[in-house]
Amino acid sequence: EPEVTQTPSHQVTQMGQEVILRCVPISNHLYFYWYRQILGQKVEFLVSFYNNEISEKSEIFDDQFSVERPDGSNFTLKIRSTKLEDSAMYFCATTAQRDYTQYFGPGTRLTVL
Amino acid sequence: GESVGLHLPTLSVQEGDNSIINCAYSNSASDYFIWYKQESGKGPQFIIDIRSNMDKRQGQRVTVLLNKTVKHLSLQIAATQPGDSAVYFCAETGGSYIPTFGRGTSLIVHP
């Protein structure tokens, strides 16, 4: 069964550093999403992306965050200058159509020291 | 503000028992509800959904019940198995395709 994959599985970085989290969507999927989950808390929506542009974003997705699909396969989330409070699991999700059944990747655990 | 929440953070059951996980929502505009299962080290996995024009939907060993009068959602798992041990999230949407997740209930199944 096709799966969403994410790399790395765990990223440790120093505060103020830039990180790029990568996602490979299921091949025929066109809608892409990033979520984050701080330990013990809810899964929170960050951003949705379609046709090479952001469709929706939450208040969390401020100027420190950006997304792109640089090569037609990977979908990336960049945090320009990480803060301690950015430590969380980051999940990528994708769908074939703009419907509700999103397929989630296994997540990247980001630890900011 | 509007929110989605869960009544119990942890539910422990014996293998073979039926499990019921509850969820309250407060956004009256919500018209679609989803249950996700999240196993350790994995992302949320879609289990079952229900639209607001229904009050019950069944899947394999799972049933979702929706009571719009009291804004309550439940997930019933029949004959719970150790593999069902996970965190279960309810999520709701109110017109957007972006789900708003609840905090999650940890289901622990004892053999």
PDB file of C-alpha atoms in Angstrom, chain A:
ATOM      1  CA  GLU A   1       0.000   0.000   0.000  1.00  0.00           C
ATOM      2  CA  PRO A   2       1.432   3.435  -0.894  1.00  0.00           C
ATOM      3  CA  GLU A   3       2.639   5.455   2.055  1.00  0.00           C
ATOM      4  CA  VAL A   4       3.699   8.977   2.851  1.00  0.00           C
ATOM      5  CA  THR A   5       7.329   9.022   3.942  1.00  0.00           C
ATOM      6  CA  GLN A   6       9.172  11.636   5.942  1.00  0.00           C
ATOM      7  CA  THR A   7      12.836  12.348   6.595  1.00  0.00           C
ATOM      8  CA  PRO A   8      14.591  12.602   8.902  1.00  0.00           C
ATOM      9  CA  SER A   9      12.800  10.640  11.576  1.00  0.00           C
ATOM     10  CA  HIS A  10      14.531  12.719  14.244  1.00  0.00           C
ATOM     11  CA  GLN A  11      16.231  16.098  13.901  1.00  0.00           C
ATOM     12  CA  VAL A  12      18.171  17.759  16.686  1.00  0.00           C
ATOM     13  CA  THR A  13      19.168  21.377  16.182  1.00  0.00           C
ATOM     14  CA  GLN A  14      20.396  24.394  18.062  1.00  0.00           C
ATOM     15  CA  MET A  15      18.095  27.320  18.689  1.00  0.00           C
ATOM     16  CA  GLY A  16      18.352  29.841  15.858  1.00  0.00           C
ATOM     17  CA  GLN A  17      19.349  27.284  13.252  1.00  0.00           C
ATOM     18  CA  GLU A  18      17.401  26.536  10.101  1.00  0.00           C
ATOM     19  CA  VAL A  19      15.838  23.129   9.575  1.00  0.00           C
ATOM     20  CA  ILE A  20      14.211  21.538   6.570  1.00  0.00           C
ATOM     21  CA  LEU A  21      11.804  18.673   7.039  1.00  0.00           C
ATOM     22  CA  ARG A  22      11.050  16.529   4.033  1.00  0.00           C
ATOM     23  CA  CYS A  23       8.020  14.598   2.924  1.00  0.00           C
ATOM     24  CA  VAL A  24       7.468  12.358  -0.073  1.00  0.00           C
ATOM     25  CA  PRO A  25       3.735  12.265  -0.820  1.00  0.00           C
ATOM     26  CA  ILE A  26       1.868   9.345  -2.280  1.00  0.00           C
ATOM     27  CA  SER A  27       2.545   9.573  -6.001  1.00  0.00           C
ATOM     28  CA  ASN A  28      -0.847  10.638  -7.383  1.00  0.00           C
ATOM     29  CA  HIS A  29      -1.696  12.966  -4.505  1.00  0.00           C
ATOM     30  CA  LEU A  30      -2.030  16.657  -5.192  1.00  0.00           C
ATOM     31  CA  TYR A  31      -2.923  18.223  -1.851  1.00  0.00           C
ATOM     32  CA  PHE A  32      -0.300  18.458   0.874  1.00  0.00           C
ATOM     33  CA  TYR A  33      -0.449  19.428   4.514  1.00  0.00           C
ATOM     34  CA  TRP A  34       1.842  19.962   7.472  1.00  0.00           C
ATOM     35  CA  TYR A  35       0.763  19.464  11.064  1.00  0.00           C
ATOM     36  CA  ARG A  36       2.642  19.545  14.310  1.00  0.00           C
ATOM     37  CA  GLN A  37       2.081  17.827  17.627  1.00  0.00           C
ATOM     38  CA  ILE A  38       3.799  19.093  20.736  1.00  0.00           C
ATOM     39  CA  LEU A  39       4.393  16.229  23.151  1.00  0.00           C
ATOM     40  CA  GLY A  40       1.177  15.262  24.914  1.00  0.00           C
ATOM     41  CA  GLN A  41      -0.909  17.810  23.067  1.00  0.00           C
ATOM     42  CA  LYS A  42      -3.259  17.961  20.106  1.00  0.00           C
ATOM     43  CA  VAL A  43      -2.298  17.620  16.481  1.00  0.00           C
ATOM     44  CA  GLU A  44      -2.353  21.173  15.096  1.00  0.00           C
ATOM     45  CA  PHE A  45      -2.730  22.253  11.488  1.00  0.00           C
ATOM     46  CA  LEU A  46       0.050  24.387  10.049  1.00  0.00           C
ATOM     47  CA  VAL A  47      -0.469  24.738   6.317  1.00  0.00           C
ATOM     48  CA  SER A  48      -2.022  23.248   3.206  1.00  0.00           C
ATOM     49  CA  PHE A  49      -0.487  23.395  -0.252  1.00  0.00           C
ATOM     50  CA  TYR A  50      -1.890  22.816  -3.706  1.00  0.00           C
ATOM     51  CA  ASN A  51      -0.758  23.672  -7.200  1.00  0.00           C
ATOM     52  CA  ASN A  52       2.506  25.086  -5.909  1.00  0.00           C
ATOM     53  CA  GLU A  53       0.960  27.571  -3.575  1.00  0.00           C
ATOM     54  CA  ILE A  54      -0.351  27.782  -0.026  1.00  0.00           C
ATOM     55  CA  SER A  55      -4.102  27.191   0.207  1.00  0.00           C
ATOM     56  CA  GLU A  56      -4.602  27.754   3.910  1.00  0.00           C
ATOM     57  CA  LYS A  57      -2.408  28.396   6.899  1.00  0.00           C
ATOM     58  CA  SER A  58      -2.899  28.659  10.623  1.00  0.00           C
ATOM     59  CA  GLU A  59      -1.725  31.314  13.054  1.00  0.00           C
ATOM     60  CA  ILE A  60       1.182  29.061  13.960  1.00  0.00           C
ATOM     61  CA  PHE A  61       2.534  29.267  10.416  1.00  0.00           C
ATOM     62  CA  ASP A  62       4.259  32.625  10.738  1.00  0.00           C
ATOM     63  CA  ASP A  63       7.094  34.177   8.737  1.00  0.00           C
ATOM     64  CA  GLN A  64       9.571  31.707  10.187  1.00  0.00           C
ATOM     65  CA  PHE A  65       7.899  28.894   8.291  1.00  0.00           C
ATOM     66  CA  SER A  66       7.840  28.201   4.580  1.00  0.00           C
ATOM     67  CA  VAL A  67       6.864  25.320   2.353  1.00  0.00           C
ATOM     68  CA  GLU A  68       7.770  24.323  -1.147  1.00  0.00           C
ATOM     69  CA  ARG A  69       7.787  21.467  -3.572  1.00  0.00           C
ATOM     70  CA  PRO A  70      11.236  21.937  -5.064  1.00  0.00           C
ATOM     71  CA  ASP A  71      11.457  18.992  -7.430  1.00  0.00           C
ATOM     72  CA  GLY A  72       7.948  17.756  -8.069  1.00  0.00           C
ATOM     73  CA  SER A  73       8.217  14.946  -5.563  1.00  0.00           C
ATOM     74  CA  ASN A  74       9.465  16.195  -2.204  1.00  0.00           C
ATOM     75  CA  PHE A  75       7.326  18.538  -0.141  1.00  0.00           C
ATOM     76  CA  THR A  76       9.360  20.460   2.404  1.00  0.00           C
ATOM     77  CA  LEU A  77       8.752  22.497   5.531  1.00  0.00           C
ATOM     78  CA  LYS A  78      11.465  24.987   6.422  1.00  0.00           C
ATOM     79  CA  ILE A  79      11.827  26.701   9.767  1.00  0.00           C
ATOM     80  CA  ARG A  80      14.244  29.580   9.312  1.00  0.00           C
ATOM     81  CA  SER A  81      15.320  30.267  12.884  1.00  0.00           C
ATOM     82  CA  THR A  82      14.189  27.586  15.261  1.00  0.00           C
ATOM     83  CA  LYS A  83      12.943  28.355  18.738  1.00  0.00           C
ATOM     84  CA  LEU A  84      12.731  26.055  21.739  1.00  0.00           C
ATOM     85  CA  GLU A  85       8.952  25.973  21.384  1.00  0.00           C
ATOM     86  CA  ASP A  86       9.269  24.562  17.854  1.00  0.00           C
ATOM     87  CA  SER A  87      10.194  21.221  19.412  1.00  0.00           C
ATOM     88  CA  ALA A  88       7.439  18.854  18.332  1.00  0.00           C
ATOM     89  CA  MET A  89       6.491  16.034  15.991  1.00  0.00           C
ATOM     90  CA  TYR A  90       5.842  17.335  12.506  1.00  0.00           C
ATOM     91  CA  PHE A  91       3.510  15.333  10.323  1.00  0.00           C
ATOM     92  CA  CYS A  92       3.051  15.580   6.603  1.00  0.00           C
ATOM     93  CA  ALA A  93      -0.291  14.489   5.144  1.00  0.00           C
ATOM     94  CA  THR A  94      -1.467  14.168   1.570  1.00  0.00           C
ATOM     95  CA  THR A  95      -4.692  13.569  -0.334  1.00  0.00           C
ATOM     96  CA  ALA A  96      -5.534  12.796  -3.925  1.00  0.00           C
ATOM     97  CA  GLN A  97      -8.453  15.179  -3.926  1.00  0.00           C
ATOM     98  CA  ARG A  98      -9.517  18.012  -1.671  1.00  0.00           C
ATOM     99  CA  ASP A  99     -11.387  15.657   0.603  1.00  0.00           C
ATOM    100  CA  TYR A 100     -11.206  14.683   4.170  1.00  0.00           C
ATOM    101  CA  THR A 101      -9.270  11.427   4.048  1.00  0.00           C
ATOM    102  CA  GLN A 102      -5.737  12.567   4.609  1.00  0.00           C
ATOM    103  CA  TYR A 103      -2.901  10.078   4.700  1.00  0.00           C
ATOM    104  CA  PHE A 104      -0.311  10.910   7.317  1.00  0.00           C
ATOM    105  CA  GLY A 105       3.380  10.180   7.286  1.00  0.00           C
ATOM    106  CA  PRO A 106       5.211   8.772  10.319  1.00  0.00           C
ATOM    107  CA  GLY A 107       6.423  12.200  11.398  1.00  0.00           C
ATOM    108  CA  THR A 108       9.715  13.926  12.125  1.00  0.00           C
ATOM    109  CA  ARG A 109      10.595  14.563  15.733  1.00  0.00           C
ATOM    110  CA  LEU A 110      12.240  17.990  15.958  1.00  0.00           C
ATOM    111  CA  THR A 111      14.216  18.765  19.088  1.00  0.00           C
ATOM    112  CA  VAL A 112      15.478  22.319  19.502  1.00  0.00           C
ATOM    113  CA  LEU A 113      18.182  22.760  22.139  1.00  0.00           C
TER     114      LEU A 113
END
